Short mmCIF file of C-alpha atoms in Angstrom, two decimals:
data_model
loop_
_atom_site.label_atom_id
_atom_site.label_comp_id
_atom_site.label_asym_id
_atom_site.label_seq_id
_atom_site.Cartn_x
_atom_site.Cartn_y
_atom_site.Cartn_z
CA MET H 1 0.00 0.00 0.00
CA ASN H 2 2.78 2.43 0.90
CA ASN H 3 4.52 2.13 -2.47
CA ASP H 4 1.18 2.67 -4.19
CA LEU H 5 0.77 5.89 -2.16
CA LYS H 6 4.29 7.05 -3.01
CA ALA H 7 3.50 6.67 -6.71
CA LEU H 8 0.80 9.34 -6.31
CA PHE H 9 3.44 11.98 -5.49
CA PRO H 10 5.32 13.02 -8.66
CA ALA H 11 8.15 14.82 -6.85
CA LEU H 12 9.15 11.62 -5.05
CA ASN H 13 9.92 9.91 -8.36
CA GLN H 14 13.33 11.48 -9.02
CA THR H 15 17.00 11.01 -8.36
CA LEU H 16 19.53 13.36 -6.75
CA ASP H 17 23.16 12.91 -7.83
CA GLY H 18 22.29 9.41 -8.97
CA TYR H 19 20.47 8.44 -5.77
CA PRO H 20 16.69 7.94 -5.55
CA LEU H 21 15.18 10.73 -3.47
CA CYS H 22 14.54 9.73 0.15
CA TYR H 23 12.35 12.53 1.46
CA LEU H 24 12.35 12.82 5.27
CA ASP H 25 11.48 16.51 5.57
CA THR H 26 7.68 16.37 5.59
CA ALA H 27 7.50 18.48 8.77
CA ALA H 28 8.94 21.37 6.74
CA THR H 29 6.56 20.81 3.85
CA SER H 30 4.76 17.75 2.56
CA GLN H 31 4.97 16.60 -1.02
CA LYS H 32 1.83 17.01 -3.14
CA PRO H 33 -0.22 14.19 -4.68
CA ALA H 34 -1.08 14.40 -8.36
CA GLN H 35 -4.74 15.15 -7.66
CA VAL H 36 -3.78 18.40 -5.90
CA LEU H 37 -1.64 19.50 -8.84
CA GLU H 38 -4.37 18.52 -11.29
CA ALA H 39 -7.09 20.36 -9.37
CA MET H 40 -5.08 23.59 -9.41
CA ASP H 41 -4.16 23.22 -13.09
CA SER H 42 -7.78 22.51 -14.01
CA PHE H 43 -9.01 25.58 -12.14
CA TYR H 44 -6.59 27.88 -13.95
CA ARG H 45 -7.43 26.34 -17.32
CA GLN H 46 -11.22 26.22 -17.02
CA HIS H 47 -12.61 28.24 -14.12
CA ASN H 48 -10.20 31.10 -13.39
CA ALA H 49 -12.03 34.18 -12.09
CA ASN H 50 -12.20 36.26 -8.96
CA VAL H 51 -14.65 35.22 -6.26
CA HIS H 52 -17.63 36.99 -4.71
CA ARG H 53 -17.48 39.96 -7.08
CA ALA H 54 -18.93 39.39 -10.53
CA ALA H 55 -22.21 38.30 -12.08
CA HIS H 56 -20.66 36.17 -14.84
CA GLN H 57 -20.61 32.39 -14.87
CA LEU H 58 -16.86 31.96 -14.36
CA SER H 59 -17.00 33.99 -11.15
CA ALA H 60 -20.02 32.01 -9.96
CA ARG H 61 -18.17 28.74 -10.56
CA ALA H 62 -15.03 30.02 -8.85
CA THR H 63 -17.01 31.29 -5.86
CA SER H 64 -18.85 27.99 -5.52
CA ALA H 65 -15.62 25.98 -5.65
CA TYR H 66 -13.91 28.32 -3.16
CA GLU H 67 -16.75 28.26 -0.63
CA THR H 68 -17.16 24.49 -1.00
CA VAL H 69 -13.65 24.14 0.45
CA ARG H 70 -14.68 26.25 3.44
CA ASP H 71 -17.59 23.87 4.00
CA SER H 72 -15.27 20.87 3.66
CA LEU H 73 -12.90 22.35 6.23
CA LYS H 74 -15.79 22.82 8.65
CA GLU H 75 -16.46 19.09 8.46
CA PHE H 76 -12.76 18.16 8.47
CA ILE H 77 -12.01 19.88 11.79
CA GLY H 78 -15.44 19.55 13.39
CA ALA H 79 -16.22 23.26 13.48
CA ALA H 80 -19.73 24.37 14.41
CA GLN H 81 -20.25 26.55 11.33
CA SER H 82 -18.47 27.42 8.08
CA ASN H 83 -18.05 31.12 8.87
CA GLU H 84 -15.65 30.16 11.65
CA ILE H 85 -13.14 29.19 8.92
CA ILE H 86 -10.89 32.09 7.91
CA PHE H 87 -8.51 31.64 4.98
CA THR H 88 -5.03 33.08 5.51
CA SER H 89 -1.65 32.68 3.86
CA GLY H 90 -0.62 30.07 6.45
CA THR H 91 -0.16 29.39 10.15
CA THR H 92 2.13 32.38 10.61
CA GLN H 93 -0.41 34.84 9.25
CA SER H 94 -3.17 33.12 11.21
CA ILE H 95 -1.40 33.62 14.52
CA ASN H 96 -0.36 37.18 13.63
CA MET H 97 -3.95 37.97 12.66
CA LEU H 98 -5.16 36.52 15.94
CA ALA H 99 -2.60 38.37 18.07
CA TRP H 100 -3.38 41.66 16.31
CA GLY H 101 -7.11 41.12 16.63
CA LEU H 102 -6.86 40.57 20.38
CA THR H 103 -4.96 43.81 21.03
CA SER H 104 -7.86 45.75 22.53
CA GLN H 105 -8.72 42.85 24.84
CA LEU H 106 -5.38 42.84 26.68
CA HIS H 107 -4.16 45.33 29.25
CA GLN H 108 -1.16 46.22 31.37
CA GLY H 109 -0.22 43.33 33.64
CA ASP H 110 -2.05 40.60 31.71
CA VAL H 111 -0.05 37.42 31.09
CA ILE H 112 0.28 35.40 27.87
CA LEU H 113 1.53 31.88 28.55
CA VAL H 114 3.49 30.37 25.65
CA ASP H 115 4.67 26.80 25.14
CA SER H 116 8.47 26.72 25.54
CA ALA H 117 8.73 24.34 22.58
CA ALA H 118 6.73 26.65 20.31
CA HIS H 119 7.70 27.66 16.79
CA HIS H 120 8.77 31.31 16.46
CA ALA H 121 5.46 31.97 14.69
CA ASN H 122 3.74 31.13 17.97
CA ILE H 123 6.10 33.27 20.05
CA VAL H 124 6.95 36.50 18.22
CA PRO H 125 3.33 37.60 17.48
CA TRP H 126 2.55 37.30 21.19
CA GLN H 127 5.65 39.30 22.07
CA GLU H 128 4.49 42.04 19.72
CA LEU H 129 1.02 41.92 21.27
CA ALA H 130 2.64 42.29 24.68
CA LYS H 131 4.50 45.40 23.48
CA ARG H 132 1.27 46.97 22.22
CA SER H 133 -0.82 46.15 25.27
CA GLY H 134 1.54 46.14 28.23
CA ALA H 135 1.00 42.42 28.78
CA GLU H 136 3.82 39.99 29.59
CA VAL H 137 4.83 36.80 27.76
CA VAL H 138 5.72 33.99 30.17
CA PRO H 139 7.03 30.60 28.92
CA ILE H 140 5.48 27.36 30.15
CA PRO H 141 8.38 25.20 31.39
CA LEU H 142 9.28 21.78 30.03
CA THR H 143 10.14 18.65 31.99
CA ALA H 144 13.53 16.96 31.76
CA ASP H 145 12.21 14.70 28.98
CA LEU H 146 11.05 17.77 27.03
CA ARG H 147 7.32 17.49 27.59
CA LEU H 148 5.18 20.38 28.82
CA ASP H 149 5.40 20.59 32.62
CA ILE H 150 1.76 20.19 33.65
CA GLN H 151 2.33 20.95 37.33
CA ALA H 152 4.21 24.15 36.51
CA TYR H 153 1.49 25.10 34.03
CA GLN H 154 -1.24 24.66 36.64
CA LYS H 155 0.75 26.76 39.11
CA GLN H 156 1.09 29.53 36.52
CA LEU H 157 -2.66 29.45 35.91
CA ASP H 158 -3.31 29.58 39.66
CA THR H 159 -0.92 32.42 40.47
CA LEU H 160 -0.71 34.65 37.38
CA PRO H 161 -3.33 36.84 35.66
CA VAL H 162 -3.29 34.66 32.54
CA ARG H 163 -5.38 36.02 29.66
CA ILE H 164 -4.12 33.88 26.75
CA VAL H 165 -2.47 30.46 26.51
CA ALA H 166 -0.59 29.74 23.25
CA LEU H 167 0.23 26.08 22.66
CA ALA H 168 1.61 23.82 19.96
CA HIS H 169 -0.51 20.75 19.32
CA VAL H 170 2.63 18.94 18.14
CA SER H 171 6.19 20.24 18.46
CA ASN H 172 7.66 20.98 15.04
CA VAL H 173 11.11 19.98 16.34
CA LEU H 174 10.54 17.02 18.63
CA GLY H 175 7.21 15.61 17.52
CA THR H 176 5.97 15.61 21.13
CA VAL H 177 2.19 15.86 21.45
CA ASN H 178 0.36 18.14 23.87
CA ASP H 179 -2.94 17.03 25.38
CA ILE H 180 -4.82 20.06 24.09
CA LYS H 181 -8.16 18.95 25.52
CA ALA H 182 -6.78 18.74 29.07
CA LEU H 183 -4.63 21.87 28.76
CA SER H 184 -7.56 23.84 27.35
CA ALA H 185 -9.84 22.76 30.16
CA MET H 186 -7.29 23.90 32.74
CA ALA H 187 -6.96 27.29 31.05
CA LYS H 188 -10.69 27.77 30.54
CA ALA H 189 -11.28 27.09 34.24
CA LYS H 190 -9.20 30.22 34.90
CA GLY H 191 -10.95 32.31 32.22
CA ALA H 192 -8.07 32.29 29.72
CA LEU H 193 -8.34 32.04 25.94
CA VAL H 194 -6.53 29.13 24.29
CA ALA H 195 -4.82 29.47 20.89
CA VAL H 196 -3.32 26.34 19.29
CA ASP H 197 -0.74 26.03 16.52
CA GLY H 198 -1.92 22.88 14.76
CA ALA H 199 0.45 23.01 11.79
CA GLN H 200 2.26 19.79 12.74
CA ALA H 201 -0.83 17.92 13.87
CA ILE H 202 -3.42 18.48 11.16
CA ALA H 203 -2.09 15.90 8.67
CA HIS H 204 -1.40 13.23 11.30
CA HIS H 205 -4.22 13.48 13.85
CA LYS H 206 -7.98 13.54 13.49
CA VAL H 207 -8.75 17.03 14.83
CA ASN H 208 -12.08 18.11 16.26
CA VAL H 209 -11.72 21.67 17.46
CA VAL H 210 -14.95 21.63 19.47
CA LYS H 211 -13.90 18.52 21.39
CA LEU H 212 -10.43 19.96 21.97
CA GLY H 213 -12.05 22.88 23.80
CA CYS H 214 -9.67 25.54 22.49
CA ASP H 215 -10.81 28.95 21.24
CA PHE H 216 -8.56 29.22 18.16
CA TYR H 217 -6.74 26.69 15.99
CA SER H 218 -4.34 27.52 13.14
CA PHE H 219 -2.78 25.37 10.44
CA SER H 220 -1.20 25.44 6.96
CA SER H 221 -2.14 23.68 3.75
CA HIS H 222 1.43 22.87 2.76
CA LYS H 223 1.91 20.65 5.82
CA MET H 224 -1.09 18.51 4.80
CA TYR H 225 -0.31 17.60 1.18
CA GLY H 226 -1.76 20.84 -0.17
CA PRO H 227 -0.13 23.89 -1.77
CA SER H 228 1.79 26.62 0.01
CA GLY H 229 0.34 30.12 0.31
CA VAL H 230 -2.87 29.21 2.11
CA GLY H 231 -3.78 28.33 5.68
CA VAL H 232 -6.62 28.52 8.13
CA LEU H 233 -7.51 30.37 11.29
CA TRP H 234 -10.43 28.71 13.02
CA GLY H 235 -12.08 30.36 15.98
CA CYS H 236 -15.24 29.67 17.91
CA TYR H 237 -17.69 32.22 16.57
CA GLN H 238 -18.18 34.09 19.86
CA GLU H 239 -14.47 34.84 20.18
CA LEU H 240 -13.65 35.11 16.48
CA ASP H 241 -16.30 37.77 16.00
CA LYS H 242 -14.57 39.99 18.59
CA LEU H 243 -11.29 40.17 16.67
CA GLU H 244 -10.29 43.48 15.13
CA PRO H 245 -9.27 43.07 11.46
CA MET H 246 -5.53 43.16 10.84
CA LEU H 247 -6.03 43.92 7.13
CA THR H 248 -8.64 46.22 5.64
CA GLY H 249 -9.76 47.12 2.13
CA GLY H 250 -11.79 45.24 -0.44
CA GLU H 251 -13.93 42.19 0.27
CA MET H 252 -14.12 42.71 4.03
CA ILE H 253 -16.45 45.71 4.00
CA ASP H 254 -20.19 46.27 4.12
CA THR H 255 -20.27 49.96 3.18
CA VAL H 256 -17.57 52.58 2.60
CA SER H 257 -17.82 56.35 2.43
CA PHE H 258 -15.52 59.21 3.35
CA ASP H 259 -17.60 59.63 6.46
CA GLY H 260 -16.64 56.16 7.64
CA THR H 261 -16.62 52.45 6.89
CA CYS H 262 -18.75 49.59 8.16
CA PHE H 263 -17.08 46.20 8.14
CA GLY H 264 -18.88 43.10 6.90
CA GLN H 265 -19.70 39.89 8.71
CA LEU H 266 -17.55 36.81 9.24
CA PRO H 267 -15.79 35.31 7.43
CA ASN H 268 -15.39 38.21 4.95
CA ARG H 269 -14.54 40.71 7.68
CA LEU H 270 -11.22 38.91 8.27
CA GLU H 271 -10.44 38.16 4.61
CA ALA H 272 -9.46 41.45 3.01
CA GLY H 273 -8.44 41.52 -0.64
CA THR H 274 -8.36 38.85 -3.31
CA PRO H 275 -7.86 35.53 -1.52
CA PRO H 276 -5.50 32.72 -2.59
CA ILE H 277 -8.22 31.19 -4.73
CA VAL H 278 -6.37 28.47 -6.60
CA GLU H 279 -4.44 27.53 -3.46
CA VAL H 280 -7.75 27.06 -1.65
CA ILE H 281 -8.85 24.80 -4.51
CA GLY H 282 -5.64 22.81 -4.04
CA LEU H 283 -6.30 22.59 -0.31
CA GLY H 284 -9.75 21.22 -1.08
CA ALA H 285 -8.17 18.47 -3.19
CA ALA H 286 -5.72 17.71 -0.36
CA LEU H 287 -8.61 17.38 2.09
CA LYS H 288 -10.28 14.89 -0.23
CA PHE H 289 -7.01 12.98 -0.54
CA ILE H 290 -6.59 12.75 3.25
CA LYS H 291 -10.22 11.78 3.86
CA GLU H 292 -9.98 8.96 1.33
CA LEU H 293 -6.82 7.47 2.85
CA PRO H 294 -7.42 4.19 4.68
CA VAL H 295 -6.73 4.15 8.40
CA GLU H 296 -3.88 1.74 7.68
CA ALA H 297 -1.98 4.57 5.98
CA PHE H 298 -1.84 6.55 9.22
CA ASP H 299 -1.00 3.44 11.24
CA HIS H 300 1.87 2.79 8.85
CA GLU H 301 3.08 6.37 9.18
CA GLN H 302 3.22 6.03 12.97
CA GLN H 303 5.04 2.72 12.63
CA MET H 304 7.63 4.39 10.42
CA LEU H 305 8.20 7.12 13.00
CA ASN H 306 8.62 4.58 15.80
CA LEU H 307 10.95 2.51 13.61
CA LEU H 308 12.97 5.64 12.92
CA GLN H 309 13.27 6.29 16.67
CA GLN H 310 14.27 2.69 17.35
CA ARG H 311 16.89 2.51 14.63
CA LEU H 312 18.45 5.82 15.70
CA ALA H 313 18.49 4.72 19.36
CA GLN H 314 20.56 1.68 18.36
CA LEU H 315 23.41 3.89 17.13
CA PRO H 316 25.70 4.83 20.05
CA GLN H 317 26.89 7.98 18.25
CA VAL H 318 23.32 9.39 18.11
CA GLU H 319 21.79 11.62 20.74
CA LEU H 320 17.98 11.69 20.61
CA TYR H 321 15.87 14.55 21.96
CA GLY H 322 12.42 14.07 23.47
CA ALA H 323 11.82 10.79 21.61
CA HIS H 324 8.62 9.19 22.96
CA GLN H 325 6.48 6.40 21.54
CA ASP H 326 3.47 8.70 21.30
CA ASN H 327 5.31 11.39 19.33
CA THR H 328 3.98 12.40 15.93
CA GLY H 329 5.69 13.02 12.62
CA ALA H 330 9.27 13.91 13.54
CA VAL H 331 12.36 12.85 15.46
CA ALA H 332 15.19 15.19 16.51
CA PHE H 333 18.78 14.04 16.92
CA ASN H 334 22.45 14.91 16.67
CA LEU H 335 25.64 12.95 16.16
CA LYS H 336 27.72 13.43 19.27
CA GLY H 337 30.55 15.86 18.67
CA GLU H 338 29.45 16.72 15.12
CA HIS H 339 27.76 19.80 13.70
CA HIS H 340 24.23 19.16 12.52
CA GLN H 341 24.80 20.94 9.20
CA ASP H 342 27.72 18.66 8.37
CA VAL H 343 25.48 15.65 8.94
CA GLY H 344 22.76 17.10 6.73
CA ILE H 345 25.17 17.81 3.88
CA LEU H 346 26.60 14.29 3.96
CA LEU H 347 23.11 12.80 3.89
CA ASP H 348 22.07 15.07 1.04
CA GLN H 349 25.00 13.77 -1.00
CA GLN H 350 23.32 10.35 -0.78
CA GLY H 351 19.85 11.59 -1.76
CA ILE H 352 18.54 11.84 1.82
CA ALA H 353 16.54 15.01 2.56
CA ILE H 354 16.28 15.98 6.24
CA ARG H 355 16.22 19.35 8.02
CA CYS H 356 19.09 20.76 10.09
CA GLY H 357 19.22 23.95 12.17
CA HIS H 358 17.27 25.56 14.98
CA HIS H 359 13.95 24.84 13.24
CA CYS H 360 12.51 28.26 14.10
CA ALA H 361 12.56 27.23 17.76
CA GLN H 362 15.56 29.00 19.26
CA PRO H 363 14.10 29.14 22.81
CA LEU H 364 13.77 25.33 22.72
CA MET H 365 17.36 25.02 21.49
CA GLN H 366 18.45 27.17 24.45
CA ILE H 367 16.60 24.88 26.85
CA MET H 368 18.26 21.86 25.23
CA GLN H 369 21.62 23.69 25.37
CA ILE H 370 22.40 23.10 21.70
CA SER H 371 22.74 25.43 18.71
CA GLY H 372 20.66 23.20 16.49
CA CYS H 373 19.90 19.62 15.54
CA CYS H 374 18.91 17.30 12.75
CA ARG H 375 15.25 16.43 12.22
CA ALA H 376 13.88 13.56 10.19
CA SER H 377 10.14 13.58 9.56
CA VAL H 378 7.67 11.23 7.93
CA GLY H 379 4.48 11.30 5.89
CA VAL H 380 2.01 8.75 4.64
CA TYR H 381 4.37 8.06 1.74
CA THR H 382 7.36 7.17 3.93
CA SER H 383 8.43 3.55 3.46
CA ARG H 384 10.54 1.07 5.38
CA GLU H 385 13.01 1.33 2.51
CA ASP H 386 13.29 5.07 3.23
CA ILE H 387 14.15 4.35 6.86
CA ASP H 388 16.69 1.68 5.87
CA ARG H 389 18.35 4.00 3.33
CA PHE H 390 18.47 6.83 5.86
CA ILE H 391 20.11 4.69 8.54
CA THR H 392 22.63 3.27 6.07
CA ALA H 393 23.51 6.77 4.87
CA LEU H 394 23.82 7.99 8.46
CA GLU H 395 26.16 5.10 9.29
CA ASP H 396 28.26 6.06 6.26
CA ALA H 397 28.36 9.65 7.55
CA ILE H 398 29.42 8.43 10.99
CA ASP H 399 32.28 6.43 9.46
CA LEU H 400 33.38 9.40 7.34
CA LEU H 401 33.23 11.90 10.22
CA GLY H 402 34.88 9.45 12.62
#
């Protein structure tokens, strides 16, 4: 089944310097199945028009296709209504839009708790919000095994005037999974809003935002087998409707005059300008692809991650970080005494694509007391052969560096 899935992804069928591509960088961006590419090509060839604005048939078809994806997303994440789905350029814009929109709701002395393992896109927007409002950003500590420290988190909620809690559903570096349902319940009991970065979870976990109990959930298409340039901000309607628009102009208005402007209703009010129409169409095709995958595909993906952890743990030269059996999607490691970039270059010379660096998580690197690390990450197309080739190439790198 896995090889049949891999055949659906054209970019995986190539060689690099004579080696078949072994793609283990899905956490950075997933490859795209042919049906996503075909859906976008077909839209440009047959249906290309702007949405919501014209009376002609092309615009009507484009608008229908665009809004159908919003409806599909509602079902995909278990939202209560379609107008809770806001299209953005990706997770980063989603969180920036959220942080900007909450500005008037925060005041001097308020606290924003942020996951210490968060991506920079879930740290910097909150720091900027703190500058504007006089609030303070406080990190939630991690345990020695690099999980969120639940006892410390509860103490922070009990003793600090927490207004917002910003969490990662899954760490983009480590693959560790946060229990968003439990963490949200703890925060809500103290009257705090909960914002979740779901970029690394959405393609691996079945997500139901209502059951999770959070207020906002953000994710990107390109992490879930769709195109880049489009993402989603979901918010429960009551809280989403309170956000001040970060962008203004066309599409998001009701009436405009030089005496003043009246903004429109959700979702338009938070979607100024021409949206990423064809990218939304591609996202719709990716949703269909994911929904049609058999459950065995996701079981296999998890097996490949656990196999990756096990094989790396068997190499005495490898140092693993936060590797747990219930992790999702990625494993972080270094070769003892070697620079992570050197390892990545040697693997690339054998057709192995992984990610090396600080992974946009410098505070986490500081906690781990390293400058960076290697990260290998899997998708539904990852095969046992990929894992075997990666380990063999890594052993060759160890011999060369030794």
